[in-house]
């Protein structure tokens, strides 16, 4: 909508008219009407894609049936018809005719099994549109491999206008769709965004050199690309800004010892085995502003050694004079245990706040082959936290068990800049215990936030929390603010016990029952059920 508004302003300026703000729509210039109609078409198709009754939303493009003037403007505005709705064959056919020679945006989901998608019945229209690929600006196709082969096997015509190519193969038995050797005759000079799901491409495609975004996803069991060819492909993308790879990463042990420089890369996401992800990441020379995300399996403990070496590459302990480095101001740690293994997630950012913006480093591991124990997550944490530069850390978010939260004190308890700690769940018990251990622990802590904490399941926890906060108060380092959110069994008496030991207690007014349902305290606790002001959720007087 903002883009259309900007375009409308430019068009109004170009036609040299200044319509009155309350002028009748019939007095608007045809160029402005065309832009409004284009937005109506986009809104109609969007409604159809999200509605439970799409046939009521997209029976036709209604703006061409209001009056003769509107119909004349609509028929002459080819931009209205450039994205055919293949869900209704008759509508798609008419839109292709009305688009005339304008650049097309093709988006078709051609699934055949287990039941045909609505657009599958327009397969012949999609084939017809792709016969003149030279006028296609955006191409998004989802289909079984045999349909993709039918659409692209003879596609040798150049695609001078193509800016977005999105091909998604509906994978069966981990098969991959291999794009033709000479796709588009090797010529797609405007191609900037490439998305391949269940597909492979050749590293010698000429159009790779202009790519700014590449996304490749497939099953982990699919055949991995040859490391040498894959590295050569990356070397042909100097303008790449976004790299997202999932599943079939090249084998880390076979990646050649070369450096691929991507000076404009903004984000990289690698999902696969930790060995393959680290192996590929280790050969990239990227700016310190690049956001890094590693997701996958830690197959064996020895893999963590290569992870440590990779992290040292991006977070060196020492740098030449005058050079910049990555700074960690906010850190989120999550670890959970299940019957099939443990999960570990870490996100580091240079932005200190509840939301993380800008450059970040994310590590998500599913350690399915490690023993299921509290120590398993600590193994990974020891490797990662031992490398990350934490001296600038200001905001810490923990979603871990009590043992792990208390154990993390050795990494965070002495940091002089750590001001805010946010804890979700049982980790609050471990943190409360660590606060009472020494007067020097968490020396700069000002704000503490607890989510989803049960205040009655363990009376020792609450007693320890109050004692720890009173200890800090007596030492002249009181907690400035304690936030309680979505609490379990948080009574009025407990709130009264906390108020004297903190400078400010901020409670959201929510208490959850044993059945895990959200309840509000009744009027006897100082909250009115009829009051919908801010005090309804944040009641300083209880």
Short mmCIF file of C-alpha atoms in Angstrom, two decimals:
data_model
loop_
_atom_site.label_atom_id
_atom_site.label_comp_id
_atom_site.label_asym_id
_atom_site.label_seq_id
_atom_site.Cartn_x
_atom_site.Cartn_y
_atom_site.Cartn_z
CA UNK A 1 0.00 0.00 0.00
CA UNK A 2 2.74 2.59 0.77
CA UNK A 3 4.37 1.83 -2.59
CA UNK A 4 1.08 2.35 -4.40
CA UNK A 5 0.52 5.61 -2.51
CA UNK A 6 3.98 6.83 -3.48
CA UNK A 7 3.35 5.85 -7.10
CA UNK A 8 0.03 7.69 -7.04
CA UNK A 9 1.71 10.88 -5.80
CA UNK A 10 4.35 10.66 -8.51
CA UNK A 11 1.71 10.04 -11.16
CA UNK A 12 -0.39 12.96 -9.96
CA UNK A 13 2.67 15.21 -10.17
CA UNK A 14 3.55 13.98 -13.65
CA UNK A 15 0.09 14.70 -15.06
CA UNK A 16 0.24 18.22 -13.65
CA UNK A 17 -3.07 18.18 -11.79
CA UNK A 18 -3.97 19.08 -8.25
CA UNK A 19 -7.38 17.59 -7.48
CA UNK A 20 -9.30 18.91 -4.53
CA UNK A 21 -8.93 16.61 -1.49
CA UNK A 22 -12.69 15.93 -1.50
CA UNK A 23 -13.07 15.88 -5.28
CA UNK A 24 -15.37 13.22 -6.71
CA UNK A 25 -13.66 10.06 -7.92
CA UNK A 26 -14.91 10.72 -11.45
CA UNK A 27 -12.59 13.74 -11.62
CA UNK A 28 -9.43 11.79 -10.82
CA UNK A 29 -6.93 11.45 -13.67
CA UNK A 30 -7.01 8.12 -15.47
CA UNK A 31 -3.45 7.39 -14.33
CA UNK A 32 -4.46 7.68 -10.67
CA UNK A 33 -7.59 5.62 -11.24
CA UNK A 34 -5.43 2.92 -12.81
CA UNK A 35 -3.24 2.74 -9.71
CA UNK A 36 -6.33 2.48 -7.49
CA UNK A 37 -7.73 -0.28 -9.68
CA UNK A 38 -4.42 -2.15 -9.53
CA UNK A 39 -4.58 -2.09 -5.74
CA UNK A 40 -8.17 -3.38 -5.88
CA UNK A 41 -7.04 -6.33 -7.99
CA UNK A 42 -4.25 -7.16 -5.54
CA UNK A 43 -6.69 -6.92 -2.63
CA UNK A 44 -9.20 -9.17 -4.40
CA UNK A 45 -6.63 -11.88 -5.09
CA UNK A 46 -5.24 -11.63 -1.54
CA UNK A 47 -8.76 -12.04 -0.14
CA UNK A 48 -9.25 -15.10 -2.31
CA UNK A 49 -6.04 -16.72 -1.07
CA UNK A 50 -6.98 -16.32 2.61
CA UNK A 51 -10.76 -16.76 2.49
CA UNK A 52 -12.61 -19.96 3.35
CA UNK A 53 -14.87 -19.23 0.39
CA UNK A 54 -12.53 -17.94 -2.32
CA UNK A 55 -15.14 -18.26 -5.06
CA UNK A 56 -17.05 -15.39 -3.45
CA UNK A 57 -13.96 -13.17 -3.48
CA UNK A 58 -12.59 -13.69 -6.96
CA UNK A 59 -15.57 -14.31 -9.23
CA UNK A 60 -14.25 -11.44 -11.38
CA UNK A 61 -12.46 -8.12 -11.17
CA UNK A 62 -15.39 -5.94 -10.20
CA UNK A 63 -13.90 -2.51 -11.00
CA UNK A 64 -14.28 -3.23 -14.73
CA UNK A 65 -18.07 -3.63 -14.35
CA UNK A 66 -19.05 -0.39 -12.59
CA UNK A 67 -19.42 2.05 -15.46
CA UNK A 68 -18.18 2.58 -19.00
CA UNK A 69 -15.51 5.05 -17.93
CA UNK A 70 -14.09 2.71 -15.30
CA UNK A 71 -14.19 -0.19 -17.74
CA UNK A 72 -12.33 1.84 -20.33
CA UNK A 73 -9.66 2.84 -17.80
CA UNK A 74 -9.36 -0.73 -16.48
CA UNK A 75 -8.97 -2.28 -19.92
CA UNK A 76 -6.29 0.23 -20.88
CA UNK A 77 -4.39 -0.30 -17.59
CA UNK A 78 -2.39 -3.41 -18.47
CA UNK A 79 -0.73 -3.44 -15.03
CA UNK A 80 -4.02 -4.64 -13.53
CA UNK A 81 -3.88 -7.91 -15.38
CA UNK A 82 -0.22 -8.90 -15.16
CA UNK A 83 -0.63 -11.41 -12.29
CA UNK A 84 -3.16 -13.97 -13.51
CA UNK A 85 -5.18 -15.89 -10.93
CA UNK A 86 -4.68 -19.46 -12.11
CA UNK A 87 -7.09 -20.73 -9.46
CA UNK A 88 -9.92 -19.84 -11.87
CA UNK A 89 -8.94 -20.84 -15.43
CA UNK A 90 -11.46 -18.53 -17.12
CA UNK A 91 -10.25 -15.54 -15.10
CA UNK A 92 -6.59 -16.38 -15.74
CA UNK A 93 -7.20 -16.68 -19.48
CA UNK A 94 -8.95 -13.31 -19.65
CA UNK A 95 -6.25 -11.62 -17.55
CA UNK A 96 -3.55 -12.94 -19.88
CA UNK A 97 -5.42 -11.45 -22.82
CA UNK A 98 -5.93 -8.07 -21.14
CA UNK A 99 -2.29 -7.89 -20.03
CA UNK A 100 -1.38 -7.61 -23.72
CA UNK A 101 2.42 -7.30 -23.89
CA UNK A 102 3.02 -6.05 -20.32
CA UNK A 103 5.53 -7.95 -18.13
CA UNK A 104 3.85 -10.90 -16.40
CA UNK A 105 4.09 -12.12 -12.80
CA UNK A 106 3.41 -15.86 -12.83
CA UNK A 107 2.54 -17.55 -9.53
CA UNK A 108 1.07 -21.05 -9.83
CA UNK A 109 0.74 -23.96 -7.40
CA UNK A 110 0.32 -26.93 -9.73
CA UNK A 111 0.05 -29.79 -7.25
CA UNK A 112 -1.49 -32.96 -8.73
CA UNK A 113 -1.32 -35.46 -5.83
CA UNK A 114 -3.02 -36.40 -3.56
CA UNK A 115 -5.68 -34.07 -4.95
CA UNK A 116 -5.26 -31.49 -7.71
CA UNK A 117 -4.91 -27.88 -6.61
CA UNK A 118 -7.25 -25.29 -8.19
CA UNK A 119 -4.42 -23.93 -10.33
CA UNK A 120 -3.55 -27.40 -11.68
CA UNK A 121 -6.52 -27.12 -14.04
CA UNK A 122 -4.79 -24.08 -15.56
CA UNK A 123 -1.59 -25.96 -16.41
CA UNK A 124 -2.07 -25.35 -20.13
CA UNK A 125 -2.38 -21.60 -19.46
CA UNK A 126 0.85 -21.62 -17.45
CA UNK A 127 2.59 -23.40 -20.33
CA UNK A 128 1.22 -20.81 -22.71
CA UNK A 129 2.46 -17.94 -20.55
CA UNK A 130 5.94 -19.46 -20.27
CA UNK A 131 6.26 -19.85 -24.02
CA UNK A 132 7.15 -16.16 -24.08
CA UNK A 133 9.48 -16.09 -21.06
CA UNK A 134 10.99 -12.85 -22.33
CA UNK A 135 8.01 -10.92 -20.92
CA UNK A 136 7.94 -12.63 -17.48
CA UNK A 137 9.30 -10.50 -14.62
CA UNK A 138 8.44 -12.81 -11.69
CA UNK A 139 8.10 -16.59 -11.88
CA UNK A 140 6.94 -18.75 -8.97
CA UNK A 141 6.07 -22.38 -9.69
CA UNK A 142 5.27 -25.21 -7.24
CA UNK A 143 4.70 -28.65 -8.76
CA UNK A 144 5.76 -32.28 -8.95
CA UNK A 145 9.06 -32.98 -10.67
CA UNK A 146 7.50 -34.34 -13.88
CA UNK A 147 5.45 -31.16 -14.29
CA UNK A 148 8.53 -29.01 -13.72
CA UNK A 149 10.38 -30.99 -16.36
CA UNK A 150 7.51 -30.40 -18.75
CA UNK A 151 7.57 -26.66 -18.10
CA UNK A 152 11.34 -26.07 -18.14
CA UNK A 153 12.96 -28.82 -20.21
CA UNK A 154 12.89 -26.78 -23.41
CA UNK A 155 13.11 -23.37 -21.79
CA UNK A 156 16.08 -22.01 -23.74
CA UNK A 157 14.67 -18.57 -24.52
CA UNK A 158 16.38 -15.63 -22.83
CA UNK A 159 14.60 -13.97 -19.89
CA UNK A 160 15.69 -10.31 -20.00
CA UNK A 161 13.01 -9.06 -17.55
CA UNK A 162 13.07 -11.88 -15.01
CA UNK A 163 13.91 -10.54 -11.52
CA UNK A 164 12.49 -13.30 -9.28
CA UNK A 165 12.68 -17.06 -9.87
CA UNK A 166 11.02 -19.36 -7.32
CA UNK A 167 10.81 -23.08 -8.16
CA UNK A 168 9.53 -25.55 -5.56
CA UNK A 169 9.56 -29.25 -6.33
CA UNK A 170 7.09 -31.32 -4.35
CA UNK A 171 9.65 -33.88 -3.22
CA UNK A 172 8.82 -37.58 -3.33
CA UNK A 173 11.30 -40.13 -1.98
CA UNK A 174 13.90 -37.38 -1.52
CA UNK A 175 14.21 -36.85 -5.27
CA UNK A 176 15.73 -33.60 -6.49
CA UNK A 177 14.78 -31.66 -9.59
CA UNK A 178 17.82 -30.66 -11.62
CA UNK A 179 17.35 -27.46 -13.56
CA UNK A 180 18.21 -27.72 -17.28
CA UNK A 181 21.82 -27.15 -18.27
CA UNK A 182 21.08 -24.13 -20.47
CA UNK A 183 18.08 -22.64 -18.66
CA UNK A 184 16.98 -19.34 -20.24
CA UNK A 185 19.90 -19.71 -22.61
CA UNK A 186 22.05 -18.66 -19.67
CA UNK A 187 20.71 -15.11 -19.96
CA UNK A 188 18.66 -13.53 -17.17
CA UNK A 189 20.54 -10.25 -16.54
CA UNK A 190 17.97 -8.81 -14.11
CA UNK A 191 17.59 -11.89 -11.91
CA UNK A 192 18.13 -10.83 -8.29
CA UNK A 193 16.19 -13.36 -6.20
CA UNK A 194 16.48 -17.14 -6.59
CA UNK A 195 14.51 -19.63 -4.47
CA UNK A 196 14.83 -23.38 -5.01
CA UNK A 197 13.00 -25.99 -2.93
CA UNK A 198 13.98 -29.56 -3.70
CA UNK A 199 16.00 -28.38 -6.70
CA UNK A 200 19.62 -28.16 -7.82
CA UNK A 201 21.23 -25.72 -10.24
CA UNK A 202 24.45 -25.62 -12.20
CA UNK A 203 27.30 -23.50 -10.88
CA UNK A 204 28.14 -22.17 -14.34
CA UNK A 205 24.85 -20.34 -14.92
CA UNK A 206 25.73 -16.88 -16.19
CA UNK A 207 22.82 -15.23 -14.36
CA UNK A 208 24.24 -16.14 -10.93
CA UNK A 209 26.58 -13.16 -11.00
CA UNK A 210 23.79 -10.64 -10.34
CA UNK A 211 21.96 -12.51 -7.57
CA UNK A 212 21.27 -10.68 -4.32
CA UNK A 213 19.23 -13.37 -2.56
CA UNK A 214 19.43 -17.14 -2.81
CA UNK A 215 17.33 -19.68 -0.89
CA UNK A 216 17.82 -23.43 -1.28
CA UNK A 217 15.89 -25.95 0.84
CA UNK A 218 15.54 -29.71 0.54
CA UNK A 219 15.41 -32.83 2.72
CA UNK A 220 18.50 -33.64 4.75
CA UNK A 221 18.71 -37.05 3.10
CA UNK A 222 18.87 -35.58 -0.39
CA UNK A 223 22.11 -35.74 -2.33
CA UNK A 224 24.46 -32.95 -1.30
CA UNK A 225 25.94 -30.68 -3.97
CA UNK A 226 29.57 -31.13 -4.86
CA UNK A 227 31.59 -28.83 -2.56
CA UNK A 228 33.86 -27.53 -5.31
CA UNK A 229 30.96 -26.64 -7.62
CA UNK A 230 29.01 -25.03 -4.79
CA UNK A 231 31.94 -22.85 -3.75
CA UNK A 232 32.46 -21.85 -7.37
CA UNK A 233 28.81 -20.82 -7.54
CA UNK A 234 29.17 -18.62 -4.44
CA UNK A 235 32.28 -17.04 -5.90
CA UNK A 236 30.15 -15.94 -8.85
CA UNK A 237 27.81 -13.94 -6.57
CA UNK A 238 29.76 -10.88 -5.37
CA UNK A 239 26.56 -8.85 -4.83
CA UNK A 240 24.85 -11.49 -2.67
CA UNK A 241 22.98 -9.98 0.31
CA UNK A 242 21.03 -12.97 1.64
CA UNK A 243 22.02 -16.65 1.77
CA UNK A 244 19.58 -19.27 3.13
CA UNK A 245 20.52 -22.95 2.79
CA UNK A 246 18.67 -25.83 4.41
CA UNK A 247 19.12 -29.56 4.11
CA UNK A 248 21.52 -30.51 1.35
CA UNK A 249 24.62 -28.59 2.37
CA UNK A 250 27.94 -29.66 0.85
CA UNK A 251 29.93 -32.03 3.06
CA UNK A 252 31.97 -29.94 5.48
CA UNK A 253 34.95 -32.31 5.40
CA UNK A 254 35.19 -31.98 1.60
CA UNK A 255 34.88 -28.21 1.24
CA UNK A 256 38.02 -26.86 -0.46
CA UNK A 257 40.34 -24.64 1.53
CA UNK A 258 39.37 -21.38 -0.18
CA UNK A 259 37.95 -18.06 0.95
CA UNK A 260 34.75 -16.72 -0.59
CA UNK A 261 34.40 -12.96 -0.11
CA UNK A 262 30.83 -11.66 0.03
CA UNK A 263 31.21 -7.97 0.91
CA UNK A 264 27.47 -7.14 0.78
CA UNK A 265 26.07 -10.13 2.65
CA UNK A 266 23.49 -9.06 5.24
CA UNK A 267 22.27 -12.43 6.50
CA UNK A 268 23.28 -16.07 6.23
CA UNK A 269 21.23 -19.03 7.48
CA UNK A 270 22.63 -22.55 7.30
CA UNK A 271 20.54 -25.53 8.40
CA UNK A 272 21.95 -29.05 8.29
CA UNK A 273 24.45 -31.06 10.28
CA UNK A 274 26.65 -28.87 12.42
CA UNK A 275 29.74 -30.19 10.65
CA UNK A 276 28.49 -29.14 7.22
CA UNK A 277 27.17 -25.77 8.41
CA UNK A 278 30.39 -24.87 10.20
CA UNK A 279 32.48 -26.10 7.27
CA UNK A 280 30.72 -23.82 4.81
CA UNK A 281 30.55 -20.85 7.17
CA UNK A 282 34.26 -21.14 7.87
CA UNK A 283 35.21 -20.37 4.27
CA UNK A 284 33.12 -17.19 4.07
CA UNK A 285 34.67 -13.76 4.39
CA UNK A 286 31.73 -11.55 5.36
CA UNK A 287 31.21 -8.14 7.03
CA UNK A 288 30.89 -7.89 10.80
CA UNK A 289 27.36 -6.55 10.25
CA UNK A 290 26.16 -9.85 8.76
CA UNK A 291 23.55 -11.76 10.77
CA UNK A 292 24.54 -15.43 11.14
CA UNK A 293 22.15 -18.31 11.89
CA UNK A 294 23.25 -21.93 12.34
CA UNK A 295 20.56 -24.58 12.75
CA UNK A 296 20.89 -28.33 12.74
CA UNK A 297 22.15 -31.48 14.42
CA UNK A 298 25.24 -31.92 16.53
CA UNK A 299 26.01 -35.45 15.44
CA UNK A 300 28.95 -36.07 17.75
CA UNK A 301 30.74 -34.12 20.51
CA UNK A 302 33.89 -33.75 18.40
CA UNK A 303 31.96 -31.48 16.05
CA UNK A 304 31.91 -28.81 18.75
CA UNK A 305 35.66 -28.33 18.32
CA UNK A 306 35.12 -27.15 14.76
CA UNK A 307 32.32 -24.91 16.02
CA UNK A 308 34.71 -23.26 18.47
CA UNK A 309 37.26 -22.64 15.72
CA UNK A 310 34.55 -21.16 13.52
CA UNK A 311 33.36 -18.84 16.29
CA UNK A 312 36.92 -17.67 16.94
CA UNK A 313 36.99 -16.67 13.27
CA UNK A 314 33.96 -14.37 13.71
CA UNK A 315 34.63 -13.36 17.34
CA UNK A 316 38.44 -13.12 17.58
CA UNK A 317 40.00 -12.50 20.98
CA UNK A 318 42.35 -9.88 19.56
CA UNK A 319 42.19 -7.64 16.52
CA UNK A 320 44.63 -5.36 14.73
CA UNK A 321 44.59 -1.78 15.92
CA UNK A 322 41.76 0.27 14.41
CA UNK A 323 39.69 -2.71 13.20
CA UNK A 324 36.07 -3.33 14.23
CA UNK A 325 34.63 -6.44 15.84
CA UNK A 326 31.27 -7.97 16.64
CA UNK A 327 29.77 -6.81 19.95
CA UNK A 328 27.26 -8.82 21.97
CA UNK A 329 24.85 -6.63 23.94
CA UNK A 330 21.88 -9.01 24.13
CA UNK A 331 21.89 -12.77 24.56
CA UNK A 332 19.07 -15.35 24.57
CA UNK A 333 19.64 -18.91 25.77
CA UNK A 334 17.07 -21.71 25.53
CA UNK A 335 17.49 -25.39 26.30
CA UNK A 336 14.89 -28.14 26.58
CA UNK A 337 15.00 -31.90 27.01
CA UNK A 338 12.83 -34.52 25.35
CA UNK A 339 12.86 -38.29 25.14
CA UNK A 340 14.62 -38.19 21.77
CA UNK A 341 17.30 -35.72 22.79
CA UNK A 342 18.04 -32.18 23.89
CA UNK A 343 17.48 -28.89 22.12
CA UNK A 344 19.71 -25.87 22.49
CA UNK A 345 19.27 -22.37 21.08
CA UNK A 346 21.43 -19.28 21.45
CA UNK A 347 20.95 -15.84 19.91
CA UNK A 348 23.46 -13.03 20.34
CA UNK A 349 22.78 -9.50 19.12
CA UNK A 350 24.43 -6.11 19.24
CA UNK A 351 21.11 -4.53 20.22
CA UNK A 352 20.21 -4.44 23.91
CA UNK A 353 16.46 -4.63 24.36
CA UNK A 354 13.51 -6.97 24.47
CA UNK A 355 13.46 -7.11 20.67
CA UNK A 356 16.63 -7.82 18.73
CA UNK A 357 17.46 -5.85 15.64
CA UNK A 358 20.52 -5.55 13.48
CA UNK A 359 23.38 -8.03 13.27
CA UNK A 360 23.02 -11.18 15.32
CA UNK A 361 24.45 -14.64 15.74
CA UNK A 362 22.00 -17.51 16.21
CA UNK A 363 22.81 -21.12 17.01
CA UNK A 364 20.06 -23.76 17.19
CA UNK A 365 21.06 -27.35 17.74
CA UNK A 366 19.13 -30.59 18.06
CA UNK A 367 21.56 -32.93 19.79
CA UNK A 368 19.65 -36.13 19.14
CA UNK A 369 22.63 -38.41 19.72
CA UNK A 370 23.79 -36.89 23.01
CA UNK A 371 22.73 -38.39 26.35
CA UNK A 372 19.57 -36.78 27.65
CA UNK A 373 20.90 -34.98 30.71
CA UNK A 374 21.12 -31.52 32.19
CA UNK A 375 24.82 -31.46 31.38
CA UNK A 376 24.35 -31.91 27.63
CA UNK A 377 23.25 -28.31 27.04
CA UNK A 378 26.07 -27.14 29.30
CA UNK A 379 28.60 -28.81 27.01
CA UNK A 380 27.47 -26.62 24.13
CA UNK A 381 27.15 -23.54 26.32
CA UNK A 382 30.69 -24.02 27.58
CA UNK A 383 31.99 -24.05 24.00
CA UNK A 384 29.94 -21.11 22.73
CA UNK A 385 30.02 -18.85 25.79
CA UNK A 386 33.75 -19.43 26.13
CA UNK A 387 34.24 -17.78 22.74
CA UNK A 388 31.62 -15.01 22.61
CA UNK A 389 32.81 -11.57 23.78
CA UNK A 390 30.46 -10.89 26.69
CA UNK A 391 32.07 -7.80 28.20
CA UNK A 392 29.44 -5.54 26.58
CA UNK A 393 26.45 -7.72 27.50
CA UNK A 394 23.54 -5.70 28.88
CA UNK A 395 20.44 -7.86 28.34
CA UNK A 396 20.19 -11.60 29.12
CA UNK A 397 17.15 -13.78 28.37
CA UNK A 398 17.10 -17.32 29.82
CA UNK A 399 14.62 -20.09 29.09
CA UNK A 400 16.35 -22.99 30.83
CA UNK A 401 15.92 -25.29 33.83
CA UNK A 402 16.90 -24.32 37.37
CA UNK A 403 20.19 -26.24 37.32
CA UNK A 404 21.36 -24.60 34.09
CA UNK A 405 20.33 -21.09 35.18
CA UNK A 406 22.37 -21.41 38.37
CA UNK A 407 25.28 -22.95 36.47
CA UNK A 408 25.38 -20.01 34.01
CA UNK A 409 26.36 -17.72 36.89
CA UNK A 410 30.00 -18.51 36.19
CA UNK A 411 29.63 -16.92 32.73
CA UNK A 412 27.40 -13.95 33.54
CA UNK A 413 27.67 -13.33 37.30
CA UNK A 414 30.76 -11.11 37.10
CA UNK A 415 29.79 -9.01 34.06
CA UNK A 416 29.89 -5.34 35.01
CA UNK A 417 27.52 -4.16 32.27
CA UNK A 418 24.69 -6.70 32.65
CA UNK A 419 21.64 -4.67 33.71
CA UNK A 420 18.60 -6.75 32.70
CA UNK A 421 17.85 -10.47 33.08
CA UNK A 422 14.66 -12.03 31.73
CA UNK A 423 13.84 -15.57 32.87
CA UNK A 424 11.06 -17.86 31.67
CA UNK A 425 9.89 -20.90 33.63
CA UNK A 426 11.83 -22.92 36.21
CA UNK A 427 15.09 -21.12 35.50
CA UNK A 428 13.88 -18.46 37.95
CA UNK A 429 14.62 -20.85 40.83
CA UNK A 430 18.26 -21.23 39.80
CA UNK A 431 18.70 -17.51 39.31
CA UNK A 432 17.18 -16.72 42.72
CA UNK A 433 19.61 -19.14 44.34
CA UNK A 434 22.61 -17.59 42.59
CA UNK A 435 21.62 -14.07 43.67
CA UNK A 436 22.09 -15.03 47.32
CA UNK A 437 25.52 -16.62 46.91
CA UNK A 438 27.68 -13.51 47.01
CA UNK A 439 27.39 -9.77 47.21
CA UNK A 440 29.52 -9.50 44.08
CA UNK A 441 27.28 -11.61 41.83
CA UNK A 442 25.53 -9.65 39.06
CA UNK A 443 26.95 -6.35 40.34
CA UNK A 444 25.05 -4.08 37.91
CA UNK A 445 21.69 -5.86 37.83
CA UNK A 446 18.85 -3.30 37.75
CA UNK A 447 15.89 -5.10 36.22
CA UNK A 448 14.57 -8.65 36.59
CA UNK A 449 11.69 -10.09 34.55
CA UNK A 450 9.98 -13.41 35.36
CA UNK A 451 7.64 -15.18 32.89
CA UNK A 452 5.55 -18.31 33.47
CA UNK A 453 6.85 -18.88 36.99
CA UNK A 454 4.93 -20.92 39.58
CA UNK A 455 5.24 -19.22 42.98
CA UNK A 456 3.66 -21.99 45.07
CA UNK A 457 4.97 -25.22 43.60
CA UNK A 458 8.23 -24.66 45.47
CA UNK A 459 7.96 -22.50 48.59
CA UNK A 460 11.74 -22.61 48.97
CA UNK A 461 12.07 -20.71 45.68
CA UNK A 462 9.95 -17.78 46.83
CA UNK A 463 11.64 -17.61 50.24
CA UNK A 464 15.03 -17.64 48.50
CA UNK A 465 13.94 -14.92 46.07
CA UNK A 466 12.78 -12.58 48.84
CA UNK A 467 15.93 -13.25 50.87
CA UNK A 468 18.17 -12.59 47.86
CA UNK A 469 16.46 -9.30 47.02
CA UNK A 470 16.59 -8.20 50.67
CA UNK A 471 20.30 -9.07 50.72
CA UNK A 472 20.93 -6.83 47.70
CA UNK A 473 18.91 -4.06 49.31
CA UNK A 474 20.97 -4.24 52.50
CA UNK A 475 24.20 -4.21 50.47
CA UNK A 476 23.16 -0.91 48.85
CA UNK A 477 22.49 -2.52 45.44
CA UNK A 478 18.69 -2.83 45.39
CA UNK A 479 16.85 -4.18 42.38
CA UNK A 480 15.27 -1.19 40.67
CA UNK A 481 12.45 -3.09 38.98
CA UNK A 482 10.93 -6.57 39.22
CA UNK A 483 8.42 -7.50 36.51
CA UNK A 484 6.07 -10.44 37.01
CA UNK A 485 4.30 -11.70 33.88
CA UNK A 486 1.73 -14.48 33.43
CA UNK A 487 2.38 -15.90 36.87
CA UNK A 488 1.12 -19.15 38.37
CA UNK A 489 -0.41 -18.97 41.87
CA UNK A 490 0.92 -15.48 42.62
CA UNK A 491 -0.96 -14.40 45.75
CA UNK A 492 -1.56 -10.98 47.25
CA UNK A 493 0.47 -11.94 50.31
CA UNK A 494 3.46 -12.78 48.12
CA UNK A 495 3.20 -9.44 46.36
CA UNK A 496 3.16 -7.68 49.71
CA UNK A 497 6.32 -9.55 50.69
CA UNK A 498 8.13 -8.46 47.52
CA UNK A 499 7.29 -4.76 47.60
CA UNK A 500 9.62 -3.81 50.49
CA UNK A 501 12.67 -5.49 48.92
CA UNK A 502 12.52 -3.88 45.44
CA UNK A 503 12.18 -0.27 44.37
CA UNK A 504 9.38 -1.07 41.92
CA UNK A 505 7.17 -4.14 41.47
CA UNK A 506 5.41 -4.30 38.10
CA UNK A 507 2.82 -7.05 37.88
CA UNK A 508 0.65 -7.54 34.78
CA UNK A 509 -2.40 -8.58 36.83
CA UNK A 510 -2.51 -12.05 35.33
CA UNK A 511 -2.62 -15.19 37.47
CA UNK A 512 -2.90 -18.68 36.02
CA UNK A 513 -4.78 -21.46 37.77
CA UNK A 514 -3.74 -25.07 38.15
CA UNK A 515 -5.62 -25.80 34.91
CA UNK A 516 -3.24 -23.37 33.10
CA UNK A 517 -6.03 -20.92 32.30
CA UNK A 518 -5.60 -17.17 32.45
CA UNK A 519 -7.52 -15.50 35.30
CA UNK A 520 -7.67 -12.00 36.67
CA UNK A 521 -7.61 -11.32 40.37
CA UNK A 522 -11.05 -10.47 41.77
CA UNK A 523 -12.17 -7.16 43.21
CA UNK A 524 -11.05 -8.12 46.70
CA UNK A 525 -7.48 -7.92 45.40
CA UNK A 526 -7.96 -4.35 44.26
CA UNK A 527 -8.78 -4.99 40.59
CA UNK A 528 -12.15 -4.12 39.09
CA UNK A 529 -13.54 -6.51 36.48
CA UNK A 530 -15.18 -3.54 34.74
CA UNK A 531 -12.08 -1.39 34.54
CA UNK A 532 -10.38 -1.58 31.14
CA UNK A 533 -7.67 1.01 31.76
CA UNK A 534 -3.96 0.32 32.05
CA UNK A 535 -4.37 -0.10 35.81
CA UNK A 536 -6.49 -3.14 35.09
CA UNK A 537 -3.30 -5.00 34.20
CA UNK A 538 -0.70 -3.00 36.15
CA UNK A 539 -2.08 -2.29 39.59
CA UNK A 540 0.44 -0.69 41.91
CA UNK A 541 -1.89 -0.81 44.91
CA UNK A 542 -3.17 -4.36 44.32
#
